[in-house]
XYZ file of C-alpha atoms in Angstrom:
739
model
C -31.548 111.927 19.258
C -35.016 113.130 18.317
C -38.111 111.115 19.131
C -41.864 111.337 18.909
C -43.692 112.096 22.119
C -45.920 109.049 21.692
C -43.001 106.654 21.171
C -43.464 105.032 24.563
C -47.128 104.287 23.899
C -46.283 102.830 20.504
C -43.651 100.577 22.052
C -46.037 99.469 24.777
C -48.513 98.318 22.147
C -45.926 96.583 20.005
C -44.107 94.782 22.785
C -46.768 92.205 23.581
C -46.940 90.938 20.004
C -43.317 91.332 18.934
C -41.011 90.450 21.789
C -41.118 86.673 21.347
C -39.754 87.035 17.833
C -37.182 89.599 18.837
C -35.495 87.333 21.363
C -34.964 84.482 18.900
C -31.187 83.908 18.719
C -29.953 85.318 15.435
C -27.073 82.862 15.346
C -29.113 79.651 15.784
C -28.063 76.921 13.366
C -30.862 75.812 11.037
C -30.644 72.029 10.440
C -32.897 69.127 9.744
C -33.816 68.153 13.292
C -34.616 64.625 12.170
C -31.045 64.109 10.955
C -29.903 60.798 12.495
C -26.360 62.134 12.748
C -27.076 64.394 15.742
C -24.199 64.423 18.188
C -24.278 64.589 21.988
C -21.526 66.309 23.923
C -21.237 66.068 27.701
C -18.779 68.364 29.443
C -17.888 68.072 33.140
C -17.991 71.565 34.637
C -17.676 70.758 38.352
C -18.643 68.038 40.794
C -22.172 69.465 40.813
C -22.566 70.665 37.204
C -22.418 69.119 33.743
C -22.990 70.630 30.328
C -25.234 68.706 27.921
C -25.132 69.752 24.274
C -27.036 68.290 21.338
C -25.424 69.315 18.041
C -25.656 68.459 14.382
C -22.796 66.122 13.526
C -19.872 67.927 11.980
C -20.821 71.372 13.268
C -17.617 73.381 12.923
C -18.755 76.649 14.503
C -18.968 77.031 18.282
C -22.266 76.992 20.132
C -23.853 80.456 19.777
C -22.798 82.742 22.621
C -25.184 85.468 23.830
C -23.038 86.913 26.616
C -24.852 85.276 29.518
C -22.024 82.891 30.457
C -18.749 84.031 31.970
C -16.827 82.091 29.327
C -17.489 80.222 26.094
C -15.436 77.113 26.702
C -15.934 74.814 29.699
C -13.368 72.151 28.963
C -13.074 69.103 26.777
C -16.410 67.372 26.120
C -17.063 63.667 26.145
C -18.645 62.534 22.854
C -20.401 59.189 23.287
C -20.160 56.797 20.346
C -23.645 57.014 18.828
C -23.369 53.675 17.073
C -24.039 51.930 20.370
C -27.702 51.428 21.223
C -27.237 52.578 24.789
C -24.310 54.058 26.610
C -23.629 54.523 30.315
C -21.137 57.099 31.509
C -19.732 58.182 34.865
C -18.716 61.836 34.900
C -17.737 63.169 38.309
C -20.594 62.446 40.673
C -23.045 61.976 37.791
C -24.168 58.696 36.258
C -25.651 59.006 32.766
C -27.499 56.575 30.560
C -27.900 57.592 26.924
C -30.307 56.118 24.396
C -30.283 57.189 20.753
C -33.588 56.418 19.081
C -35.244 58.542 20.282
C -32.562 60.557 22.086
C -32.995 60.134 25.856
C -30.609 60.949 28.697
C -31.115 59.762 32.262
C -29.023 61.615 34.855
C -28.504 60.034 38.265
C -26.247 60.791 41.217
C -23.402 58.599 42.438
C -25.914 56.551 44.447
C -27.921 55.958 41.241
C -30.798 58.149 42.385
C -32.376 59.618 39.242
C -32.101 63.407 39.156
C -33.533 64.112 35.717
C -34.749 62.424 32.567
C -34.309 64.364 29.321
C -36.130 63.240 26.172
C -35.719 65.056 22.861
C -38.276 64.932 20.048
C -36.430 65.180 16.737
C -39.594 66.111 14.851
C -40.463 69.204 16.896
C -37.250 69.989 18.777
C -39.148 69.763 22.082
C -37.193 68.710 25.139
C -39.130 66.945 27.897
C -37.886 66.765 31.473
C -39.313 65.630 34.813
C -41.344 68.210 36.690
C -41.216 66.370 40.001
C -43.378 66.792 43.069
C -41.573 69.805 44.544
C -41.929 73.474 43.609
C -40.126 74.926 40.622
C -38.442 78.302 41.134
C -36.509 80.788 39.025
C -37.238 81.884 35.431
C -36.370 85.506 36.143
C -38.601 88.435 37.047
C -42.349 88.328 36.512
C -44.642 85.690 35.100
C -46.899 83.289 37.074
C -45.867 83.033 40.731
C -44.454 81.518 43.075
C -44.172 77.869 42.202
C -43.892 77.737 38.410
C -45.650 74.384 38.169
C -48.987 74.495 36.380
C -48.029 77.380 34.112
C -47.068 77.815 30.477
C -44.535 80.568 29.922
C -43.615 81.901 26.457
C -40.773 83.851 28.111
C -41.725 87.165 26.521
C -39.499 89.985 27.665
C -40.682 93.441 28.652
C -43.751 95.152 29.968
C -46.001 93.257 27.585
C -44.723 89.941 28.872
C -47.329 88.999 31.472
C -49.967 90.919 33.470
C -48.080 94.200 33.790
C -50.526 95.780 36.247
C -49.946 93.216 38.998
C -46.854 91.223 37.983
C -44.748 93.967 36.441
C -42.286 93.759 33.594
C -40.961 90.383 32.512
C -37.236 89.640 32.493
C -37.239 85.980 31.439
C -34.219 83.909 32.373
C -34.299 80.206 31.393
C -32.907 79.010 34.720
C -35.307 76.644 36.445
C -34.691 75.244 39.943
C -36.317 72.092 41.252
C -36.659 72.353 45.025
C -35.862 68.640 45.219
C -32.215 69.349 44.405
C -31.615 70.058 40.706
C -31.558 73.011 38.325
C -31.134 73.572 34.584
C -29.875 76.628 32.699
C -31.045 76.595 29.075
C -28.193 78.459 27.404
C -29.402 77.795 23.853
C -31.867 78.078 22.225
C -34.568 80.378 23.594
C -38.145 79.113 23.828
C -41.353 78.376 25.728
C -41.767 76.343 28.929
C -44.796 74.197 29.710
C -45.021 73.056 33.333
C -48.628 71.907 33.239
C -47.942 68.167 33.368
C -45.840 65.639 35.210
C -43.409 66.023 32.354
C -42.306 69.593 31.676
C -41.571 70.730 28.155
C -39.138 73.184 26.623
C -40.131 74.205 23.103
C -37.793 76.275 20.915
C -39.193 79.249 19.038
C -39.101 77.211 15.816
C -38.052 73.775 14.595
C -35.195 75.306 12.620
C -33.867 76.886 15.825
C -34.025 73.642 17.832
C -30.297 72.959 17.604
C -27.784 73.471 19.018
C -29.451 72.572 22.311
C -27.117 73.582 25.121
C -27.953 72.992 28.797
C -26.165 73.171 32.127
C -27.535 70.801 34.762
C -26.758 71.355 38.439
C -27.511 68.871 41.211
C -27.135 69.263 44.972
C -29.208 68.722 48.091
C -27.810 72.036 49.371
C -29.636 75.033 47.833
C -26.645 77.306 48.443
C -24.510 75.041 46.261
C -27.037 75.285 43.421
C -26.924 79.078 43.527
C -23.134 79.101 43.773
C -22.897 76.890 40.695
C -25.193 79.226 38.773
C -23.002 82.163 39.791
C -19.941 80.312 38.513
C -21.700 79.916 35.154
C -23.188 83.389 34.703
C -21.064 85.431 37.105
C -21.058 86.649 40.672
C -22.656 89.992 41.437
C -20.401 93.016 41.742
C -20.386 95.307 44.768
C -22.585 98.374 44.202
C -21.800 101.710 45.849
C -22.964 101.835 49.449
C -25.184 104.853 48.793
C -27.281 102.824 46.340
C -28.531 100.766 49.303
C -29.863 103.872 51.009
C -33.216 105.467 50.285
C -33.753 106.813 46.756
C -36.414 109.427 46.075
C -37.695 109.678 42.522
C -39.257 112.798 40.971
C -41.490 113.253 37.950
C -42.769 116.539 36.489
C -40.649 119.337 37.931
C -41.929 122.873 38.437
C -38.705 124.817 38.804
C -35.112 124.932 39.976
C -36.373 126.132 43.334
C -38.547 123.038 43.705
C -35.592 120.740 43.007
C -33.495 122.318 45.744
C -36.389 122.741 48.181
C -37.281 119.028 48.057
C -33.689 118.114 48.859
C -33.422 120.546 51.742
C -36.723 119.405 53.199
C -35.387 115.863 53.599
C -32.533 117.210 55.682
C -34.711 119.635 57.670
C -37.176 116.868 58.518
C -34.312 114.461 59.276
C -35.658 111.844 56.891
C -32.722 109.706 55.742
C -32.114 109.783 51.993
C -29.110 109.212 49.741
C -30.245 109.700 46.145
C -32.583 111.946 44.188
C -33.724 110.639 40.804
C -35.050 112.805 37.965
C -37.283 111.552 35.159
C -36.736 112.606 31.557
C -38.935 114.993 29.605
C -41.233 113.141 27.237
C -42.016 110.658 29.977
C -43.421 113.661 31.809
C -44.040 117.250 30.641
C -41.057 118.715 32.466
C -38.156 116.484 33.399
C -34.401 116.930 33.683
C -33.665 116.998 29.938
C -35.061 118.878 26.960
C -36.880 115.896 25.407
C -37.090 112.120 25.419
C -33.679 110.600 24.725
C -31.797 113.903 24.847
C -28.716 114.676 26.945
C -29.119 118.456 27.050
C -30.775 119.924 30.126
C -34.235 121.414 30.583
C -33.241 125.032 31.130
C -36.491 125.866 32.915
C -35.730 123.632 35.903
C -31.977 123.215 35.501
C -30.752 126.559 34.101
C -27.357 125.954 35.706
C -27.105 122.128 36.019
C -23.541 122.019 37.310
C -24.395 124.459 40.101
C -27.558 122.532 41.025
C -25.646 119.252 41.137
C -23.015 120.879 43.342
C -25.743 122.101 45.703
C -27.208 118.605 45.923
C -23.770 117.161 46.622
C -23.218 119.705 49.378
C -26.361 118.342 51.019
C -24.904 114.821 50.587
C -27.328 113.672 47.897
C -26.451 111.655 44.824
C -28.156 112.680 41.580
C -29.480 110.047 39.166
C -30.967 110.853 35.758
C -33.375 108.895 33.572
C -32.248 107.919 30.046
C -33.612 105.856 27.161
C -32.015 104.224 24.163
C -33.870 104.920 20.928
C -32.149 102.157 18.988
C -33.598 98.642 19.010
C -30.130 97.066 18.991
C -26.909 97.725 20.828
C -23.513 96.201 20.085
C -19.877 96.398 21.052
C -18.383 97.865 24.202
C -17.544 101.329 25.437
C -13.904 100.584 24.696
C -14.459 100.296 20.947
C -13.577 103.240 18.737
C -16.509 105.490 17.884
C -16.542 107.155 14.484
C -17.719 110.616 15.496
C -18.258 111.592 11.865
C -21.167 109.132 11.653
C -22.628 108.848 15.137
C -24.275 105.439 15.534
C -26.450 105.097 18.616
C -26.409 101.302 18.202
C -22.680 101.291 18.982
C -22.122 101.185 22.743
C -18.989 103.344 22.435
C -20.868 106.070 20.538
C -23.950 105.943 22.706
C -21.910 106.125 25.900
C -20.039 109.172 24.598
C -23.370 111.011 24.638
C -23.495 110.546 28.427
C -20.044 111.812 29.269
C -20.632 115.567 29.236
C -23.433 115.226 31.791
C -21.404 112.704 33.759
C -18.566 115.232 33.958
C -20.970 117.759 35.482
C -21.481 115.448 38.448
C -24.235 112.947 37.611
C -23.827 110.032 40.032
C -25.921 107.332 38.396
C -28.230 106.456 35.539
C -31.725 105.101 35.137
C -31.828 103.289 31.750
C -35.517 102.842 30.943
C -37.330 100.980 28.168
C -35.349 98.507 26.082
C -38.175 95.988 25.642
C -37.380 95.362 21.946
C -33.691 94.686 22.632
C -32.603 91.120 21.960
C -30.643 89.179 24.573
C -27.113 90.222 23.516
C -28.233 93.877 23.255
C -29.704 93.834 26.762
C -26.446 92.571 28.200
C -24.456 95.076 26.128
C -26.516 97.836 27.752
C -26.058 96.411 31.249
C -22.333 96.207 30.613
C -22.182 99.694 29.099
C -23.534 101.333 32.251
C -20.948 99.460 34.320
C -17.846 99.979 32.186
C -18.731 103.385 30.732
C -18.604 105.378 33.979
C -15.261 103.777 34.815
C -13.659 105.440 31.784
C -13.881 108.802 33.545
C -14.045 107.616 37.150
C -11.957 104.442 37.119
C -11.999 103.913 40.867
C -15.658 104.647 41.527
C -18.368 101.983 41.536
C -21.098 102.887 39.025
C -24.835 102.786 39.629
C -27.537 102.029 37.077
C -31.197 101.106 37.553
C -32.419 98.981 34.634
C -35.802 97.831 33.392
C -34.363 95.023 31.272
C -31.581 92.482 31.404
C -30.771 88.811 31.269
C -28.710 86.113 32.926
C -25.319 87.600 33.681
C -26.520 91.154 34.323
C -25.380 90.760 37.932
C -21.761 90.906 36.708
C -22.377 94.602 36.100
C -23.983 95.365 39.492
C -27.218 96.091 37.589
C -30.220 97.091 39.651
C -33.647 96.077 38.331
C -37.127 97.324 39.072
C -40.436 95.750 38.130
C -41.800 98.434 35.819
C -45.082 100.296 35.534
C -47.238 98.360 37.984
C -50.597 99.526 39.314
C -51.255 100.695 42.868
C -53.335 97.780 44.145
C -53.180 95.402 47.077
C -52.912 92.474 44.680
C -49.801 94.015 43.119
C -48.143 94.418 46.506
C -48.992 90.832 47.456
C -47.732 89.439 44.150
C -44.414 91.242 44.355
C -43.178 89.189 47.292
C -42.861 85.955 45.277
C -41.685 87.975 42.267
C -38.839 89.286 44.401
C -37.884 85.763 45.425
C -37.870 84.262 41.937
C -35.872 87.251 40.704
C -33.329 86.718 43.476
C -33.105 82.982 42.729
C -32.411 83.880 39.095
C -29.152 85.586 40.005
C -30.444 89.187 40.171
C -29.853 90.367 43.749
C -30.396 94.129 43.409
C -34.140 94.468 42.887
C -37.054 96.621 43.940
C -40.349 98.200 42.905
C -41.979 101.566 42.403
C -43.026 101.921 46.039
C -46.747 102.633 46.061
C -47.141 101.394 42.485
C -46.528 103.422 39.337
C -50.150 103.967 38.261
C -52.453 105.243 41.043
C -55.856 103.576 41.290
C -58.842 103.962 43.633
C -56.992 101.527 45.925
C -54.058 103.934 46.305
C -54.468 105.146 49.862
C -52.194 106.168 52.682
C -52.537 102.660 54.087
C -51.385 100.973 50.856
C -48.483 103.418 50.535
C -47.344 102.692 54.094
C -47.506 98.921 53.664
C -45.598 99.173 50.385
C -43.031 101.476 51.975
C -42.474 98.921 54.733
C -41.924 96.195 52.136
C -39.601 98.480 50.163
C -37.440 99.060 53.212
C -36.579 95.358 53.019
C -35.837 95.271 49.297
C -32.277 95.905 48.062
C -33.616 98.796 45.950
C -35.446 101.137 48.342
C -37.067 103.696 46.046
C -40.363 105.557 45.679
C -41.636 106.449 42.235
C -44.916 106.870 40.388
C -47.478 109.210 38.956
C -49.039 111.683 41.412
C -45.395 111.800 42.428
C -45.740 114.091 45.422
C -47.599 111.290 47.175
C -44.344 109.309 46.893
C -42.653 111.726 49.269
C -42.660 110.580 52.917
C -44.502 113.766 53.878
C -46.661 113.941 50.744
C -49.803 112.447 52.284
C -50.248 115.411 54.616
C -50.018 118.306 52.165
C -53.279 118.059 50.217
C -51.259 118.077 46.982
C -50.913 114.830 44.981
C -48.693 116.525 42.431
C -49.243 116.894 38.685
C -52.056 114.747 37.299
C -50.561 112.315 34.766
C -53.009 109.433 34.485
C -54.983 110.223 31.339
C -53.703 107.283 29.262
C -54.145 104.575 31.913
C -57.319 102.534 32.264
C -58.486 102.266 35.855
C -56.234 105.065 37.095
C -57.497 107.544 39.677
C -56.302 110.331 41.931
C -56.719 109.556 45.647
C -59.693 111.198 47.287
C -58.856 114.493 48.938
C -59.832 112.996 52.295
C -56.723 110.819 52.047
C -54.345 113.729 51.618
C -54.214 114.984 55.215
C -52.992 111.912 57.065
C -50.569 112.733 59.859
C -49.655 109.065 60.412
C -47.678 108.564 57.224
C -44.538 110.624 57.766
C -43.690 109.245 61.251
C -44.139 105.662 60.027
C -41.958 106.337 56.976
C -39.335 107.842 59.291
C -39.410 104.713 61.447
C -38.588 102.463 58.491
C -36.101 104.860 56.950
C -34.218 104.942 60.237
C -34.453 101.167 60.596
C -33.034 100.687 57.089
C -30.051 102.877 57.927
C -29.534 101.223 61.299
C -29.443 97.859 59.534
C -26.852 99.007 56.995
C -23.959 97.082 58.652
C -26.025 93.885 58.421
C -27.256 94.641 54.895
C -23.854 95.625 53.486
C -22.275 92.506 54.957
C -25.045 90.444 53.347
C -24.385 92.150 50.011
C -20.719 91.226 50.316
C -21.726 87.627 51.046
C -23.878 87.692 47.915
C -20.944 88.768 45.740
C -18.718 85.974 47.019
C -21.157 83.062 47.346
C -24.098 83.713 45.010
C -26.586 83.714 47.906
C -29.151 86.493 47.358
C -30.142 89.189 49.816
C -33.872 88.360 49.697
C -34.106 84.619 50.330
C -37.040 82.224 50.124
C -37.286 80.047 53.208
C -36.287 77.049 51.041
C -32.712 78.304 50.915
C -32.206 77.744 54.647
C -34.916 75.174 55.385
C -34.898 72.797 52.379
C -36.088 69.845 54.460
C -39.152 71.594 55.856
C -42.072 71.145 53.401
C -43.919 74.268 54.530
C -40.815 76.401 54.143
C -40.243 74.989 50.659
C -43.734 76.048 49.571
C -43.762 79.426 51.320
C -43.662 82.394 48.944
C -45.329 85.212 50.905
C -42.478 85.939 53.333
C -38.717 85.750 53.127
C -35.393 85.897 54.881
C -33.414 89.138 54.692
C -29.942 87.688 54.757
C -29.667 84.553 56.851
C -31.066 85.797 60.156
C -34.063 88.093 59.688
C -37.534 86.865 58.702
C -39.645 89.523 56.934
C -43.426 89.115 56.684
C -44.935 92.102 54.810
C -48.524 92.997 55.537
C -50.404 92.909 52.212
C -54.061 92.986 53.225
C -56.242 96.079 53.413
C -57.317 96.911 56.956
C -55.241 94.087 58.405
C -55.184 93.734 62.188
C -53.157 90.500 62.144
C -50.621 88.803 59.892
C -50.501 85.013 59.496
C -46.803 84.144 59.863
C -45.128 80.810 59.303
C -42.083 80.345 61.559
C -39.739 77.597 60.295
C -38.425 75.005 62.778
C -36.401 76.390 65.662
C -36.756 79.293 68.051
C -37.512 82.794 66.776
C -37.466 86.201 68.435
C -39.968 88.929 67.655
C -37.736 91.831 66.583
C -40.036 94.446 68.124
C -40.863 92.781 71.453
C -37.944 90.326 71.839
C -40.454 87.598 72.724
C -39.152 84.117 71.907
C -41.473 81.773 70.005
C -41.054 78.152 68.981
C -41.291 77.649 65.230
C -42.350 74.840 62.962
C -45.827 76.342 62.964
C -47.961 79.260 61.821
C -49.015 82.019 64.203
C -51.281 85.045 64.037
C -49.239 88.127 64.785
C -51.356 91.190 65.716
C -50.392 94.290 63.715
C -51.208 97.950 63.666
C -50.482 100.304 60.773
C -46.887 100.934 61.767
C -45.905 97.294 62.313
C -44.230 95.025 59.809
C -43.697 91.708 61.653
C -39.996 90.835 61.824
C -38.393 87.810 63.469
C -34.778 86.908 64.207
C -33.539 83.330 64.251
C -32.185 81.953 67.508
C -28.451 81.592 67.103
C -28.021 84.899 65.284
C -25.757 87.915 65.532
C -27.391 91.140 64.335
C -25.145 94.222 63.991
C -26.920 97.574 63.935
C -25.429 101.004 63.381
C -26.586 104.462 64.455
C -29.335 106.359 62.665
C -27.813 108.309 59.779
C -29.233 110.824 57.326
C -27.024 109.408 54.541
C -24.802 106.349 54.511
C -21.483 108.218 54.576
C -22.430 110.448 57.521
C -19.742 110.341 60.198
C -21.169 109.390 63.559
C -19.461 109.148 66.925
C -21.591 106.256 68.102
C -20.847 102.609 68.864
C -21.821 99.619 66.774
C -24.622 97.698 68.449
C -24.307 93.900 68.260
C -27.393 92.013 69.396
C -27.087 88.324 70.292
C -30.129 86.120 69.875
C -29.291 83.008 71.931
C -30.416 79.460 71.393
C -27.554 78.233 69.248
C -24.017 79.005 68.157
C -23.721 81.803 65.631
C -21.205 83.366 63.268
C -21.251 86.647 61.375
C -18.655 88.393 59.221
C -19.113 92.139 59.553
C -17.841 93.645 56.306
C -16.827 97.239 55.719
C -14.976 99.188 53.048
C -14.991 102.807 51.853
C -18.321 102.207 50.102
C -17.358 103.867 46.823
C -14.099 102.603 45.320
C -12.678 99.302 44.106
C -9.884 99.393 46.691
C -11.442 96.441 48.497
C -10.221 94.307 45.599
C -6.678 95.155 46.676
C -7.283 94.235 50.308
C -8.465 97.616 51.568
C -11.392 96.358 53.620
C -12.201 95.434 57.188
C -13.847 92.257 58.327
C -14.690 91.516 61.936
C -15.344 87.819 62.405
C -17.900 87.341 65.175
C -18.418 83.917 66.753
C -20.993 83.288 69.468
C -20.588 80.262 71.724
C -24.039 79.683 73.141
C -23.000 77.139 75.783
C -20.345 79.447 77.246
C -22.291 82.669 76.557
C -19.238 84.217 74.939
C -18.739 86.350 71.828
C -15.314 86.205 70.175
C -14.210 89.010 67.861
C -11.252 88.716 65.498
C -9.955 90.518 62.436
C -10.842 88.532 59.304
C -7.976 87.098 57.306
C -6.853 89.398 54.500
C -8.414 92.500 56.003
C -7.170 95.324 58.192
C -8.612 97.899 60.561
C -10.268 100.924 59.049
C -10.755 104.281 60.749
C -11.882 104.975 63.393
C -9.609 102.898 65.581
C -10.421 101.328 67.945
C -14.059 100.480 67.279
C -16.543 100.986 70.072
C -18.968 98.081 70.245
C -21.933 97.481 72.507
C -22.883 93.809 72.795
C -26.436 93.113 73.933
C -27.896 89.877 75.287
C -31.316 89.625 76.915
C -31.353 93.261 78.031
C -27.753 93.233 79.286
C -25.263 95.488 77.490
C -21.487 95.160 77.648
C -19.064 97.630 76.092
C -15.989 96.548 74.159
C -13.288 98.179 72.068
C -11.901 96.356 69.074
C -8.543 97.417 67.652
C -7.811 94.419 65.465
C -6.612 92.140 68.227
C -8.840 89.228 69.142
C -11.091 89.845 72.135
C -13.941 88.067 73.897
C -17.070 89.437 75.517
C -18.486 87.080 78.126
C -21.968 86.949 79.619
C -21.301 83.853 81.727
């Protein structure tokens, strides 16, 4: 497990030039693409989805499988007779017209409205499809934003993929959504997209790798159906542990054992909510949790007694997460395979996971798998899967946590978190990460976030930028601060005069903030405000996470998802919905005194002032440094809990349920123990809330299949326009009336 100290820099330089070749499917079938005996297979998957496969005639082996799909077989395909000049087929709600020379497939709906036109060039292997006049979304994390039209994307994975400083690492996923009501998942092969013309192009990495061509086409006027169909293909997200949705504080170069414990205790003394403390590995910094890069033995200078330190952190109700890297460029198998201990092979998932288990037994709560840029697609998914299934060997009824830098379609099946990599601390980076978040979410990756403040400090890294980024981070599923000059990532760090160890030597444009910035008393109170708000919103957030795992709807949602018929909502990529009810509009301009906000059609309530505003228009919302404009849709139910210092803290306080009138509303409040898989066996509580706006009445009932959890009964305060009514819910249906 030895490595050179400069390995990371070497990989960073190699990634940009090598990744495109590394992701080429190894199992692609090399054929003469001009062979006139090419065969088309069309497989009905559902009423909204069909599979279109172009294969060499007589291919006996199955279509290459990279692990992204939940299964390899999707039923019996229809094989049109290619001797006919043209062929028309009706498959479910789809109407297809097939021409053979050249190969062309027109896909229409049951009303004969054309959804897509696919044309395949046998000489180059290029597939052409209609761009359309509406935005194109998806394609994973990173790359040109927000609307993908007008760009050419080679789909390079990793930190060398596209403009790392502002756009972050690239996790390319060939899932493209047309806002007009269609989407395509390019299962095989891998290649480049060109969206610069009225006809988009998909170009395989080489002519020899052009076939098999395997696509899944989804069509629906309802965006939620499109995302549900994608989840059925690549998998629904798993429930993460509840604590992973709390605040996570990352550390870099550590001075001593005393510093580790003191930082934890200071969170509790200052009453700044926090659930997880994350420790970087040595080699990525001079003094991290382990002895060197890639090692699993502890740095005795700062963790002389690691089990005791972990126990102390647990006593303070912190979870401990450690940074790890894989030094192999491939990974295969599963943790359940047999590992030959006589010849340890780090490329075998079973062997590599065994290296984790001693530290896991000491009390490590989660892992931070870094790097992995050279890994091919199957290897990335093997690693995602390993960090989901591996921990369950020793803790079979505990939900694992892992924060990844790489993945692919299907990683959500393993509850994988993703962050955007080593971005720079600039206003442009913060601004760009809003649309990046939305395209990542639309690509099936719901648990996402950034290095709050940016990883590499620049002259733009000020208290103001940190605060604005912190506000944005509080409305990302991953709420985590990390970066060089790491003590400025602490909520109180901007008022100590100490930026922390200087670790910027190898970064162009990096800078330590001016000392005048390091005594700002405003930062900590504003951070506390958003930490407390995040924890108050945990009932709403956790219920939204549960909805995500059952429907495929993400947590961070572009306005298009709920307002597909409003052109301005469809094009809007600088604000988003947090769940279905809350509109989040991060402030991303230096010295801003106002934020231009687009309110979709309907009535909206300012979260801070409760003022009602008619939407369908843009407004200028005045802001000060502590204000992130938030709006709640009329016809919403917003449950809020008490302020907690960690998510599992027991509080004798009622649940607050705020009603925002102006329409009927429903909300399923979801709750389980937050750690185990017992919810799969029915051990969960759901309170179905239904608001009748005409009668001004809220009905509460126990959701089917659930049961009451302690404490019983539940104290609930229902609020409407400044009026509060108390209720107690014990599982029997009740109503709270404001008539």
